[in-house]
Amino acid sequence: IIGTRCEIRGSAIMDRTYIGNRVRIVNSIIGRHVHVSDNVLIVDSVIGDNAFIGEGARLINVKVWPHESVPAGAYLESYEVRPHQPLY
């Protein structure tokens, strides 16, 4: 499912993924069963299967491991979201 007013360029989005409204995804890979909330920016990033991206998050050159979450409003650049690792 892809919401309204989204921009997706040079990216791959796998099956059963939810993309909220006003999301911009550029040069990125979004895994299966991912939930991308509204007003999210994802650039040059890889989002693993079953991940959750909170509303208003900004991800630039970020890798999110499978089953991990990024909280609403997070700004991450050149970062890796891994299990058992604090975000900041």
PDB file of N, CA, C and O in Angstrom, residues 57-88:
ATOM      1  N   ALA A  57      10.228  10.749  10.516  1.00  0.00           N
ATOM      2  CA  ALA A  57      11.645  10.364  10.573  1.00  0.00           C
ATOM      3  C   ALA A  57      12.354  10.787   9.288  1.00  0.00           C
ATOM      4  O   ALA A  57      11.758  10.824   8.210  1.00  0.00           O
ATOM      5  N   ARG A  58      13.654  11.102   9.425  1.00  0.00           N
ATOM      6  CA  ARG A  58      14.512  11.455   8.300  1.00  0.00           C
ATOM      7  C   ARG A  58      15.709  10.517   8.333  1.00  0.00           C
ATOM      8  O   ARG A  58      16.491  10.550   9.290  1.00  0.00           O
ATOM      9  N   LEU A  59      15.844   9.682   7.294  1.00  0.00           N
ATOM     10  CA  LEU A  59      16.925   8.695   7.227  1.00  0.00           C
ATOM     11  C   LEU A  59      17.744   8.949   5.964  1.00  0.00           C
ATOM     12  O   LEU A  59      17.220   8.857   4.856  1.00  0.00           O
ATOM     13  N   ILE A  60      19.027   9.237   6.144  1.00  0.00           N
ATOM     14  CA  ILE A  60      19.920   9.495   5.028  1.00  0.00           C
ATOM     15  C   ILE A  60      21.140   8.602   5.184  1.00  0.00           C
ATOM     16  O   ILE A  60      21.860   8.687   6.188  1.00  0.00           O
ATOM     17  N   ASN A  61      21.351   7.727   4.207  1.00  0.00           N
ATOM     18  CA  ASN A  61      22.452   6.767   4.252  1.00  0.00           C
ATOM     19  C   ASN A  61      22.389   5.928   5.534  1.00  0.00           C
ATOM     20  O   ASN A  61      23.346   5.848   6.296  1.00  0.00           O
ATOM     21  N   VAL A  62      21.252   5.305   5.758  1.00  0.00           N
ATOM     22  CA  VAL A  62      20.997   4.536   6.981  1.00  0.00           C
ATOM     23  C   VAL A  62      20.658   3.094   6.628  1.00  0.00           C
ATOM     24  O   VAL A  62      19.981   2.842   5.625  1.00  0.00           O
ATOM     25  N   LYS A  63      21.123   2.174   7.430  1.00  0.00           N
ATOM     26  CA  LYS A  63      20.716   0.772   7.329  1.00  0.00           C
ATOM     27  C   LYS A  63      19.924   0.434   8.588  1.00  0.00           C
ATOM     28  O   LYS A  63      20.425   0.611   9.701  1.00  0.00           O
ATOM     29  N   VAL A  64      18.706  -0.058   8.395  1.00  0.00           N
ATOM     30  CA  VAL A  64      17.867  -0.501   9.514  1.00  0.00           C
ATOM     31  C   VAL A  64      17.762  -2.020   9.412  1.00  0.00           C
ATOM     32  O   VAL A  64      17.253  -2.550   8.419  1.00  0.00           O
ATOM     33  N   TRP A  65      18.249  -2.711  10.416  1.00  0.00           N
ATOM     34  CA  TRP A  65      18.216  -4.168  10.420  1.00  0.00           C
ATOM     35  C   TRP A  65      16.776  -4.661  10.528  1.00  0.00           C
ATOM     36  O   TRP A  65      15.893  -3.955  11.029  1.00  0.00           O
ATOM     37  N   PRO A  66      16.532  -5.914  10.099  1.00  0.00           N
ATOM     38  CA  PRO A  66      15.184  -6.487  10.206  1.00  0.00           C
ATOM     39  C   PRO A  66      14.652  -6.443  11.637  1.00  0.00           C
ATOM     40  O   PRO A  66      15.412  -6.606  12.592  1.00  0.00           O
ATOM     41  N   HIS A  67      13.365  -6.202  11.763  1.00  0.00           N
ATOM     42  CA  HIS A  67      12.626  -6.190  13.037  1.00  0.00           C
ATOM     43  C   HIS A  67      12.991  -5.014  13.942  1.00  0.00           C
ATOM     44  O   HIS A  67      12.620  -5.006  15.105  1.00  0.00           O
ATOM     45  N   GLU A  68      13.696  -4.026  13.433  1.00  0.00           N
ATOM     46  CA  GLU A  68      14.071  -2.864  14.245  1.00  0.00           C
ATOM     47  C   GLU A  68      13.122  -1.696  13.975  1.00  0.00           C
ATOM     48  O   GLU A  68      12.436  -1.665  12.962  1.00  0.00           O
ATOM     49  N   SER A  69      13.109  -0.725  14.882  1.00  0.00           N
ATOM     50  CA  SER A  69      12.225   0.440  14.776  1.00  0.00           C
ATOM     51  C   SER A  69      13.016   1.731  14.850  1.00  0.00           C
ATOM     52  O   SER A  69      14.020   1.809  15.551  1.00  0.00           O
ATOM     53  N   VAL A  70      12.527   2.729  14.140  1.00  0.00           N
ATOM     54  CA  VAL A  70      13.057   4.082  14.223  1.00  0.00           C
ATOM     55  C   VAL A  70      11.917   4.940  14.770  1.00  0.00           C
ATOM     56  O   VAL A  70      10.820   4.950  14.212  1.00  0.00           O
ATOM     57  N   PRO A  71      12.132   5.656  15.873  1.00  0.00           N
ATOM     58  CA  PRO A  71      11.041   6.411  16.491  1.00  0.00           C
ATOM     59  C   PRO A  71      10.618   7.626  15.655  1.00  0.00           C
ATOM     60  O   PRO A  71      11.373   8.132  14.829  1.00  0.00           O
ATOM     61  N   ALA A  72       9.422   8.094  15.919  1.00  0.00           N
ATOM     62  CA  ALA A  72       8.894   9.277  15.247  1.00  0.00           C
ATOM     63  C   ALA A  72       9.833  10.463  15.456  1.00  0.00           C
ATOM     64  O   ALA A  72      10.389  10.650  16.537  1.00  0.00           O
ATOM     65  N   GLY A  73      10.028  11.236  14.402  1.00  0.00           N
ATOM     66  CA  GLY A  73      10.830  12.446  14.484  1.00  0.00           C
ATOM     67  C   GLY A  73      12.334  12.247  14.498  1.00  0.00           C
ATOM     68  O   GLY A  73      13.082  13.217  14.583  1.00  0.00           O
ATOM     69  N   ALA A  74      12.797  11.011  14.389  1.00  0.00           N
ATOM     70  CA  ALA A  74      14.244  10.754  14.421  1.00  0.00           C
ATOM     71  C   ALA A  74      14.921  11.324  13.179  1.00  0.00           C
ATOM     72  O   ALA A  74      14.359  11.310  12.081  1.00  0.00           O
ATOM     73  N   TYR A  75      16.146  11.838  13.357  1.00  0.00           N
ATOM     74  CA  TYR A  75      16.978  12.264  12.242  1.00  0.00           C
ATOM     75  C   TYR A  75      18.258  11.449  12.329  1.00  0.00           C
ATOM     76  O   TYR A  75      19.040  11.597  13.284  1.00  0.00           O
ATOM     77  N   LEU A  76      18.460  10.567  11.348  1.00  0.00           N
ATOM     78  CA  LEU A  76      19.641   9.708  11.341  1.00  0.00           C
ATOM     79  C   LEU A  76      20.366   9.870  10.012  1.00  0.00           C
ATOM     80  O   LEU A  76      19.749   9.810   8.948  1.00  0.00           O
ATOM     81  N   GLU A  77      21.678  10.067  10.089  1.00  0.00           N
ATOM     82  CA  GLU A  77      22.492  10.185   8.888  1.00  0.00           C
ATOM     83  C   GLU A  77      23.741   9.332   9.054  1.00  0.00           C
ATOM     84  O   GLU A  77      24.415   9.396  10.092  1.00  0.00           O
ATOM     85  N   SER A  78      24.043   8.529   8.020  1.00  0.00           N
ATOM     86  CA  SER A  78      25.204   7.626   8.042  1.00  0.00           C
ATOM     87  C   SER A  78      25.209   6.818   9.329  1.00  0.00           C
ATOM     88  O   SER A  78      26.153   6.857  10.117  1.00  0.00           O
ATOM     89  N   TYR A  79      24.161   6.052   9.523  1.00  0.00           N
ATOM     90  CA  TYR A  79      23.947   5.334  10.784  1.00  0.00           C
ATOM     91  C   TYR A  79      23.411   3.940  10.492  1.00  0.00           C
ATOM     92  O   TYR A  79      22.848   3.686   9.434  1.00  0.00           O
ATOM     93  N   GLU A  80      23.584   3.044  11.449  1.00  0.00           N
ATOM     94  CA  GLU A  80      23.076   1.682  11.339  1.00  0.00           C
ATOM     95  C   GLU A  80      22.239   1.373  12.578  1.00  0.00           C
ATOM     96  O   GLU A  80      22.745   1.461  13.700  1.00  0.00           O
ATOM     97  N   VAL A  81      20.978   1.037  12.374  1.00  0.00           N
ATOM     98  CA  VAL A  81      20.077   0.685  13.476  1.00  0.00           C
ATOM     99  C   VAL A  81      20.133  -0.834  13.625  1.00  0.00           C
ATOM    100  O   VAL A  81      19.605  -1.563  12.793  1.00  0.00           O
ATOM    101  N   ARG A  82      20.794  -1.294  14.700  1.00  0.00           N
ATOM    102  CA  ARG A  82      21.010  -2.719  14.944  1.00  0.00           C
ATOM    103  C   ARG A  82      20.326  -3.142  16.235  1.00  0.00           C
ATOM    104  O   ARG A  82      20.031  -2.302  17.084  1.00  0.00           O
ATOM    105  N   PRO A  83      20.148  -4.446  16.413  1.00  0.00           N
ATOM    106  CA  PRO A  83      19.563  -4.922  17.670  1.00  0.00           C
ATOM    107  C   PRO A  83      20.424  -4.539  18.870  1.00  0.00           C
ATOM    108  O   PRO A  83      21.653  -4.541  18.785  1.00  0.00           O
ATOM    109  N   HIS A  84      19.787  -4.199  19.964  1.00  0.00           N
ATOM    110  CA  HIS A  84      20.454  -3.921  21.243  1.00  0.00           C
ATOM    111  C   HIS A  84      21.427  -2.739  21.183  1.00  0.00           C
ATOM    112  O   HIS A  84      22.421  -2.713  21.888  1.00  0.00           O
ATOM    113  N   GLN A  85      21.145  -1.785  20.308  1.00  0.00           N
ATOM    114  CA  GLN A  85      22.000  -0.605  20.198  1.00  0.00           C
ATOM    115  C   GLN A  85      21.135   0.637  20.376  1.00  0.00           C
ATOM    116  O   GLN A  85      20.136   0.800  19.677  1.00  0.00           O
ATOM    117  N   PRO A  86      21.492   1.522  21.303  1.00  0.00           N
ATOM    118  CA  PRO A  86      20.709   2.754  21.447  1.00  0.00           C
ATOM    119  C   PRO A  86      20.809   3.605  20.178  1.00  0.00           C
ATOM    120  O   PRO A  86      21.823   3.577  19.491  1.00  0.00           O
ATOM    121  N   LEU A  87      19.767   4.360  19.902  1.00  0.00           N
ATOM    122  CA  LEU A  87      19.751   5.160  18.681  1.00  0.00           C
ATOM    123  C   LEU A  87      20.662   6.364  18.715  1.00  0.00           C
ATOM    124  O   LEU A  87      21.137   6.825  17.706  1.00  0.00           O
ATOM    125  N   TYR A  88      20.892   6.926  19.862  1.00  0.00           N
ATOM    126  CA  TYR A  88      21.685   8.155  19.897  1.00  0.00           C
ATOM    127  C   TYR A  88      22.865   8.025  20.808  1.00  0.00           C
ATOM    128  O   TYR A  88      22.908   7.414  21.755  1.00  0.00           O
TER     129      TYR A  88
END
